[in-house]
Amino acid sequence: MSESQVFERLQAQVGKEIHSSDWFEVTQARVNAFADATGDRQWIHVDTERAARESPWKATIAHGHFTLSLYPMLRGLVTAERPVFEGVRQVINYGLDKLRFPSAVVVGSRIRARCVLLKVEPVTGGLQVTEQYTVESEGQPKPACVAEAIMRLYF
């Protein structure tokens, strides 16, 4: 599919949900790995015994930035066999706008992403796409993460 065809197809989808991921379980092992990678080893994330005693959730919670970092996986941007848009040879993370973490993700819970296309615009060599990335935590009334994710598509 050509760049102009992808642009037209995306323009028709602005304002609509264009992706909903499968449910994903947030495990303590993944949270610990994120803590090791970032150096953020606050007890609320890694000390299960203390969190059970002292935290409002009575369990450890995922880092907000861990939840955010799952965007490429939950969005399906890392699967070479299924390109996010036909004809796109490269997807680059360009940035974020309006990032919020309205509720915590309790370790052991399941989350999923829902993505709504906010805008698409031509840029030199490709297209810039802005999506609202919303992470739902199963059974929770508020989302865990809401961000405007901006990516560049190159053909």
C-alpha positions as CSV (number, residue, x, y, z in Angstrom):
1,M,0.0,0.0,0.0
2,S,1.4,3.4,-0.9
3,E,1.9,6.3,1.5
4,S,-1.0,8.2,0.0
5,Q,-3.3,5.2,0.3
6,V,-2.4,4.7,4.0
7,F,-2.9,8.5,4.6
8,E,-6.4,8.3,3.0
9,R,-7.3,5.2,5.0
10,L,-6.1,6.7,8.2
11,Q,-7.9,10.0,7.6
12,A,-11.1,8.1,7.4
13,Q,-10.4,6.6,10.8
14,V,-9.7,9.7,12.8
15,G,-11.7,9.7,16.0
16,K,-12.2,6.0,15.9
17,E,-10.8,3.1,17.9
18,I,-8.2,1.5,15.6
19,H,-6.7,-1.1,18.0
20,S,-7.7,-3.1,21.1
21,S,-5.1,-5.5,22.5
22,D,-5.5,-8.8,24.1
23,W,-5.4,-8.9,27.9
24,F,-1.9,-9.0,29.4
25,E,-1.1,-10.2,33.0
26,V,1.2,-7.9,34.9
27,T,3.5,-10.2,36.9
28,Q,5.9,-9.4,39.8
29,A,8.8,-10.8,37.7
30,R,8.1,-8.2,35.0
31,V,7.8,-5.4,37.5
32,N,11.0,-6.5,39.2
33,A,12.8,-6.6,35.8
34,F,11.6,-3.0,35.1
35,A,12.8,-1.9,38.6
36,D,16.2,-3.5,37.9
37,A,16.4,-1.8,34.5
38,T,15.4,1.7,35.8
39,G,16.9,1.6,39.3
40,D,13.4,2.5,40.7
41,R,13.1,-0.1,43.4
42,Q,10.6,1.6,45.7
43,W,9.0,-0.8,48.1
44,I,5.5,-0.2,46.6
45,H,6.7,-1.9,43.4
46,V,9.1,-4.7,44.7
47,D,8.5,-5.5,48.3
48,T,5.4,-7.8,48.3
49,E,5.4,-8.3,52.1
50,R,5.6,-4.7,53.0
51,A,3.1,-3.7,50.2
52,A,0.6,-6.3,51.6
53,R,0.9,-4.7,55.1
54,E,1.2,-1.0,54.2
55,S,0.0,-0.1,50.7
56,P,-3.6,1.1,50.0
57,W,-3.8,-1.7,47.4
58,K,-2.5,-4.4,49.8
59,A,-0.2,-5.6,47.0
60,T,2.6,-4.3,44.9
61,I,1.8,-2.1,42.0
62,A,3.4,-1.6,38.6
63,H,5.4,1.6,37.9
64,G,3.4,4.1,35.9
65,H,6.2,4.2,33.3
66,F,6.2,0.4,33.1
67,T,2.6,0.6,32.1
68,L,3.5,3.2,29.5
69,S,6.4,1.2,28.2
70,L,4.1,-1.6,27.2
71,Y,2.6,0.6,24.5
72,P,4.7,-0.9,21.6
73,M,3.9,-4.5,22.6
74,L,0.2,-3.9,23.4
75,R,-0.2,-1.9,20.2
76,G,1.4,-4.6,18.1
77,L,4.2,-2.4,16.9
78,V,6.9,-5.0,17.6
79,T,5.6,-7.9,15.5
80,A,7.5,-8.0,12.2
81,E,5.1,-10.6,10.7
82,R,2.1,-8.2,11.1
83,P,3.0,-4.6,10.2
84,V,0.9,-2.1,11.9
85,F,0.1,-0.5,8.5
86,E,0.6,-2.3,5.2
87,G,3.4,-0.8,3.2
88,V,5.2,0.8,6.2
89,R,8.8,-0.3,6.4
90,Q,9.6,1.5,9.7
91,V,7.7,2.9,12.7
92,I,9.5,5.3,15.0
93,N,8.3,6.4,18.4
94,Y,8.3,10.2,18.1
95,G,7.0,11.2,21.5
96,L,4.1,11.7,23.9
97,D,1.6,14.4,24.8
98,K,-0.7,14.6,27.8
99,L,0.5,11.6,29.8
100,R,-1.5,10.7,32.9
101,F,-1.7,7.7,35.3
102,P,-5.2,7.9,36.8
103,S,-5.1,4.6,38.7
104,A,-2.6,2.0,39.8
105,V,-2.0,-1.4,38.2
106,V,-2.0,-4.0,40.9
107,V,0.6,-6.8,40.2
108,G,-1.3,-9.9,39.2
109,S,-4.0,-8.0,37.4
110,R,-4.7,-8.0,33.7
111,I,-4.5,-4.9,31.5
112,R,-5.2,-4.1,27.8
113,A,-4.7,-1.2,25.5
114,R,-7.3,0.6,23.5
115,C,-6.0,3.1,20.8
116,V,-8.1,5.8,19.2
117,L,-6.6,7.6,16.2
118,L,-6.5,11.4,16.9
119,K,-4.7,12.7,13.8
120,V,-2.6,11.9,10.9
121,E,-0.4,14.3,9.0
122,P,2.2,14.2,6.3
123,V,5.8,14.8,7.4
124,T,9.0,14.7,5.4
125,G,9.5,11.1,4.2
126,G,6.3,9.7,5.8
127,L,3.3,10.3,8.0
128,Q,3.0,11.3,11.6
129,V,0.2,9.5,13.6
130,T,-1.1,10.6,17.0
131,E,-3.1,8.0,19.0
132,Q,-4.7,8.1,22.4
133,Y,-3.3,5.1,24.2
134,T,-5.5,4.1,27.1
135,V,-4.6,1.2,29.4
136,E,-7.6,-0.5,31.1
137,S,-7.0,-2.6,34.2
138,E,-9.6,-5.4,34.3
139,G,-12.4,-4.6,36.7
140,Q,-11.3,-1.1,37.5
141,P,-13.4,2.0,36.7
142,K,-10.5,4.3,35.8
143,P,-7.8,3.7,33.2
144,A,-4.3,3.1,34.4
145,C,-2.6,5.2,31.8
146,V,-3.8,7.7,29.2
147,A,-1.3,9.2,26.8
148,E,-1.2,10.7,23.3
149,A,1.4,8.6,21.6
150,I,3.0,10.0,18.5
151,M,4.7,7.9,15.9
152,R,6.3,8.4,12.5
153,L,5.6,6.0,9.7
154,Y,8.2,5.6,6.9
155,F,7.5,4.0,3.6
